[in-house]
Amino acid sequence: MTILAIETSCDETGVAIVKNGNTLLANELASQTNWHKAFGGVVPELASRMHTEKINLLIQNALDTAQLNLNQIDALAVTCGPGLEGALLVGITAAKTLSVWLDRPLIPVHHLHGHIYAGFLEKAPVTFPLMALIVSGGHTMLVLVKDHFQFELIGTTRDDAAGEAFDKVARYCDLPYPGGPVIEKKAKEGNPKAFSFPRAMLHEGFEFSFSGLKTAVIMEIKKLRETHTPLPIADICASFQQAVIDILIHKAMVACDHYHSDTLLLCGGVSANTACREAFELACKTKNRQLIVPSIGYCTDNAAMIAACAYYQQQHLPPIPLNKILVKPSWPICN
Ligand code: KG4
Ligand code: ZN
């Protein structure tokens, strides 16, 4: 089955064509980050406009790359939420139009299910149960995946998501948006033990909190700026990044133990961080646990993960009629 998927939930316009959930025929991506940089974060109205500008071109590029015409597409898939309402609407409108025009089914995909299924793109077949740690710009959550589309939310963040903390700390350091990649780069030159930033709620269940850590980093920077000390930016970035990694690893490992999961799936934008990936590899090796992490290009938002998710979804969940496929900006991960 060949699925053409569209992702427009935030600031990446993505169109991918994937066969049978794991053979990637095309993966087109237009990042808007250069446009949002000037504002220090994503501007929703600008995001919708940029998706509108790019979507048709990316669909055509994806078909050209896959050397297919539209009639050779068996189904369409689209991200319906969670995400920015106007941005999601652009993708859904394009997908519905294609679905009606071609008389092919449309599969509505949850963005976070997509992040989880990014782990299936190259690694299928994956065995259940598995513990998924989703770490993105909008979410940080532990999800027990008992079987295909049987999700149990184990813990989420009480305040900022991990990626959001990267973005906010970067902004305070006058580093460009998105903060994650730039902090990772600076951290490579720094000492992760230079500052001892807090690891909040480490021993309090499976919930996360990153706002205290973010504030502690900001206060430290403020103090250093007031004393006119040159900002040891690399050390700050390395120490902050290490604190995030320590929290994520600790919570994920305890959750795997508690729920008897031998497999950990790490996904979402922050899992593109090399230091984070290496730390998880080491932790899982020590515990004799299988680690699944998508290739770096499939960690941040893309449509290939939406196509992979849609492939399994049409096998395991009933179809949804077109008039029930709606924008769901705050769609919970489990019903
Ligand atoms: O999954 P994603 O592309 O979009 C959402 O669904 O939110 O994640 C974006 C987030 C941003 O906060 C970005 O700063 C973070 O992922 N990110 C990273 C890295 N690359 C992206 N964080 C740390 N290290 C990275 N290399
Ligand atoms: Zn995402």
XYZ file of C-alpha atoms and ligand atoms in Angstrom:
362
model
C 0.000 0.000 0.000
C 1.413 3.382 -1.065
C 0.459 6.288 1.209
C 0.986 9.991 0.523
C 1.124 11.813 3.881
C 0.980 15.493 4.748
C 2.297 17.127 7.928
C 1.649 20.812 8.694
C 1.116 20.880 12.470
C 3.740 23.513 13.280
C 6.566 25.110 11.289
C 7.598 22.319 8.909
C 5.638 21.566 5.749
C 6.123 17.874 5.029
C 4.927 15.564 2.252
C 6.094 11.950 2.075
C 5.260 8.864 0.086
C 5.851 5.578 1.903
C 5.115 2.048 0.723
C 3.958 -0.547 3.270
C 4.949 1.574 6.248
C 8.693 1.305 5.804
C 9.811 1.851 2.201
C 10.425 5.541 1.784
C 9.785 6.700 -1.782
C 9.861 10.451 -1.099
C 10.268 12.719 1.901
C 9.887 16.417 1.112
C 10.322 18.999 3.827
C 10.178 22.795 3.768
C 11.356 24.278 7.029
C 10.061 27.698 8.019
C 12.519 28.248 10.862
C 14.408 31.002 9.012
C 11.160 32.984 8.785
C 10.197 32.514 12.438
C 13.748 33.203 13.718
C 13.231 36.967 13.526
C 10.379 36.637 16.064
C 12.201 34.258 18.445
C 9.555 31.520 18.015
C 6.762 30.245 15.790
C 4.220 32.852 14.642
C 0.994 30.880 13.947
C -0.372 33.147 11.200
C 2.961 33.138 9.381
C 3.135 29.334 9.692
C -0.278 28.912 7.995
C 0.679 31.231 5.156
C 3.987 29.466 4.558
C 2.272 26.043 4.490
C -0.223 27.390 1.934
C 2.646 28.640 -0.227
C 4.559 25.363 -0.147
C 2.050 22.526 0.012
C 1.230 22.093 -3.707
C 4.866 22.324 -4.711
C 5.910 19.708 -2.150
C 3.165 17.291 -3.263
C 4.407 17.595 -6.844
C 8.063 17.226 -5.765
C 7.227 14.115 -3.741
C 5.447 12.512 -6.720
C 8.385 13.398 -8.995
C 10.920 11.940 -6.546
C 8.876 8.756 -6.130
C 8.318 8.637 -9.909
C 4.605 8.125 -9.370
C 1.466 9.873 -10.553
C -1.456 10.629 -8.248
C -3.458 7.644 -9.493
C -0.786 5.324 -8.122
C -1.411 6.557 -4.559
C -3.581 4.092 -2.589
C -4.425 6.318 0.392
C -3.824 9.772 1.823
C -2.832 10.561 5.402
C -2.728 13.834 7.273
C -1.844 15.166 10.712
C -5.080 16.399 12.364
C -3.562 17.457 15.700
C -2.282 18.403 18.159
C -0.801 21.556 16.703
C -1.575 25.042 15.424
C -5.164 25.254 14.193
C -4.558 27.307 11.059
C -1.450 25.337 10.150
C -3.237 21.988 10.537
C -6.121 23.256 8.429
C -3.842 23.807 5.427
C -2.691 20.171 5.449
C -6.187 18.798 6.090
C -7.707 20.855 3.262
C -5.060 19.648 0.812
C -5.459 16.021 1.935
C -9.278 16.112 1.794
C -9.176 17.641 -1.680
C -6.892 14.856 -2.932
C -8.992 12.215 -1.202
C -12.228 13.380 -2.890
C -10.613 13.988 -6.254
C -8.844 10.621 -6.387
C -11.558 8.699 -4.549
C -9.024 7.288 -2.082
C -9.382 6.950 1.715
C -7.961 9.620 4.007
C -6.345 8.479 7.267
C -6.346 11.113 10.059
C -3.157 10.819 12.114
C -2.312 12.033 15.630
C 0.992 13.923 15.471
C 2.426 12.187 18.550
C 1.425 8.753 17.258
C 3.408 9.804 14.197
C 6.480 10.524 16.354
C 6.157 7.062 17.918
C 5.770 5.375 14.526
C 8.909 7.155 13.276
C 10.595 4.372 15.247
C 8.868 1.801 12.994
C 9.977 3.384 9.714
C 13.346 1.674 9.604
C 13.108 -0.821 12.458
C 9.905 -2.811 11.742
C 8.849 -5.276 12.992
C 8.884 -3.787 16.491
C 7.689 -5.893 19.416
C 5.284 -4.867 22.192
C 4.995 -3.761 24.899
C 7.357 -0.838 24.612
C 7.862 2.337 26.587
C 7.880 5.442 24.383
C 9.476 8.678 25.536
C 8.275 11.527 23.326
C 10.422 14.634 23.714
C 9.434 17.456 21.406
C 8.884 21.205 21.413
C 5.312 20.899 22.644
C 5.330 17.618 24.587
C 7.370 15.507 26.968
C 5.623 12.287 27.842
C 6.062 8.658 28.704
C 3.609 6.422 26.885
C 3.265 2.693 27.366
C 2.506 1.152 23.963
C 0.863 -2.185 24.738
C 0.141 -3.028 21.117
C -0.603 -1.143 17.898
C -2.692 1.901 18.901
C -3.082 0.783 22.492
C -1.500 3.695 24.301
C -1.425 4.399 28.024
C -0.192 7.793 29.149
C 2.229 7.216 32.027
C 3.443 10.742 32.688
C 3.679 14.134 31.077
C 5.178 17.525 31.868
C 3.539 19.783 34.419
C 4.869 22.892 32.716
C 7.380 23.332 29.864
C 8.229 20.577 27.407
C 11.928 19.677 27.173
C 12.240 21.161 23.662
C 10.470 24.299 24.835
C 13.070 24.649 27.619
C 15.854 24.369 25.003
C 14.142 27.076 22.929
C 13.552 29.419 25.890
C 17.071 29.056 27.307
C 18.496 29.694 23.827
C 16.379 32.806 23.464
C 17.638 34.130 26.807
C 21.232 33.473 25.686
C 20.524 35.447 22.457
C 20.898 32.260 20.445
C 18.596 31.721 17.432
C 15.388 29.675 17.228
C 15.080 26.683 17.368
C 17.245 26.424 20.464
C 17.919 22.676 20.510
C 20.407 22.349 17.637
C 22.314 25.519 18.575
C 22.560 24.579 22.272
C 23.784 21.136 21.248
C 26.498 22.745 19.107
C 27.647 25.125 21.880
C 27.503 22.324 24.468
C 30.110 20.334 22.537
C 32.755 22.897 23.606
C 31.556 23.123 27.220
C 31.847 21.341 30.545
C 28.562 19.639 31.566
C 29.642 19.829 35.223
C 30.480 23.557 35.221
C 27.086 24.499 36.707
C 24.933 22.336 38.891
C 21.413 22.983 37.629
C 18.410 21.317 39.331
C 16.965 17.968 38.236
C 13.343 18.590 39.256
C 10.940 15.888 40.462
C 13.548 13.197 39.861
C 12.117 10.858 42.457
C 8.460 11.834 42.136
C 6.790 9.406 39.761
C 6.636 9.763 36.013
C 5.746 13.415 35.626
C 8.264 15.943 34.327
C 8.943 19.589 35.085
C 11.405 21.722 33.109
C 10.320 25.194 34.083
C 12.422 25.258 37.299
C 15.500 24.177 35.364
C 14.854 26.838 32.722
C 14.439 29.512 35.418
C 17.609 28.383 37.232
C 19.603 28.722 33.991
C 18.083 32.142 33.265
C 18.837 33.349 36.836
C 22.444 32.179 36.497
C 22.826 34.052 33.208
C 21.251 37.159 34.742
C 23.710 36.996 37.673
C 26.689 36.592 35.348
C 25.498 39.477 33.160
C 25.074 41.750 36.204
C 28.622 41.066 37.339
C 29.847 41.822 33.795
C 31.472 38.424 33.622
C 31.774 37.230 30.022
C 29.061 34.601 29.601
C 30.559 31.083 29.652
C 27.976 30.120 27.051
C 29.409 26.689 26.183
C 29.506 25.643 29.856
C 25.961 26.899 30.439
C 24.674 25.026 27.383
C 26.532 21.824 28.310
C 25.324 21.929 31.938
C 21.726 22.668 30.937
C 21.716 19.951 28.274
C 23.163 17.437 30.762
C 20.448 18.247 33.291
C 17.729 17.604 30.675
C 19.359 14.337 29.606
C 19.744 13.150 33.229
C 16.046 13.782 33.932
C 14.888 12.064 30.739
C 17.073 8.997 31.280
C 16.177 8.598 34.933
C 12.419 8.799 34.324
C 12.514 6.543 31.255
C 14.557 3.852 32.992
C 12.336 3.823 36.089
C 9.235 3.646 33.850
C 10.690 0.688 31.909
C 11.431 -1.108 35.188
C 8.019 -0.362 36.647
C 6.072 -1.454 33.550
C 8.391 -4.373 32.704
C 9.240 -3.032 29.280
C 12.399 -4.392 27.665
C 12.192 -1.875 24.837
C 12.484 1.894 25.024
C 11.527 4.057 22.068
C 12.943 7.578 22.152
C 11.372 10.039 19.699
C 10.477 13.691 19.013
C 12.657 16.662 18.115
C 14.934 16.526 21.185
C 15.899 12.932 20.341
C 17.845 14.400 17.391
C 20.367 15.521 20.036
C 23.511 13.391 19.686
C 24.559 13.679 23.341
C 21.060 12.564 24.344
C 21.086 9.627 21.926
C 24.521 8.502 23.136
C 23.512 8.759 26.789
C 20.378 6.672 26.153
C 22.389 4.092 24.215
C 24.753 3.708 27.153
C 21.963 3.574 29.743
C 20.016 0.953 27.780
C 23.135 -1.118 27.131
C 23.937 -1.134 30.843
C 20.390 -2.315 31.605
C 20.351 -4.810 28.716
C 17.385 -3.002 27.200
C 16.576 -2.517 23.519
C 16.651 1.117 22.418
C 14.813 2.313 19.318
C 15.568 5.830 18.122
C 14.601 7.065 14.660
C 17.389 8.343 12.399
C 18.067 12.003 13.148
C 16.051 13.198 10.109
C 12.903 11.458 11.378
C 13.116 12.785 14.963
C 11.982 16.318 14.166
C 8.668 16.892 12.369
C 8.324 15.155 8.999
C 5.600 13.484 6.946
C 7.338 10.098 6.605
C 6.432 9.275 10.217
C 2.800 10.249 9.488
C 2.732 7.868 6.509
C 4.263 5.046 8.598
C 1.697 5.621 11.342
C -1.175 5.723 8.827
C -0.109 2.389 7.352
C -0.473 0.631 10.727
C -3.538 2.656 11.660
C -5.559 1.462 8.637
C -4.674 -2.109 9.662
C -5.658 -1.744 13.310
C -8.333 0.971 13.591
C -11.653 1.401 11.751
C -11.759 3.993 8.932
C -13.070 7.497 9.691
C -15.512 9.080 7.211
C -14.269 12.255 5.550
C -16.862 14.505 7.222
C -15.596 13.371 10.661
C -11.963 14.247 9.867
C -11.488 17.599 11.568
C -8.754 19.850 12.927
C -8.004 18.857 16.528
C -5.516 21.395 17.960
C -5.552 19.785 21.448
C -6.090 16.122 20.603
C -5.141 13.965 23.637
C -2.789 11.055 22.925
C -5.209 8.462 24.350
C -9.000 8.602 24.257
O 9.197 17.183 17.260
P 9.527 18.573 16.857
O 10.193 18.777 15.514
O 8.266 19.491 16.859
C 7.247 19.363 17.802
O 6.394 18.460 17.623
O 7.304 20.142 18.779
O 10.450 19.170 18.007
C 10.956 20.465 17.948
C 11.763 20.699 19.213
C 12.248 22.135 19.358
O 11.963 22.567 20.666
C 13.732 22.028 19.110
O 14.499 22.992 19.822
C 14.037 20.615 19.605
O 12.932 19.858 19.201
N 15.255 20.079 18.969
C 16.354 19.742 19.665
C 17.316 19.343 18.704
N 16.751 19.444 17.453
C 15.482 19.893 17.650
N 16.614 19.755 20.981
C 17.842 19.372 21.380
N 18.828 19.008 20.524
C 18.605 18.979 19.183
N 19.573 18.611 18.351
Zn 6.496 17.006 16.465
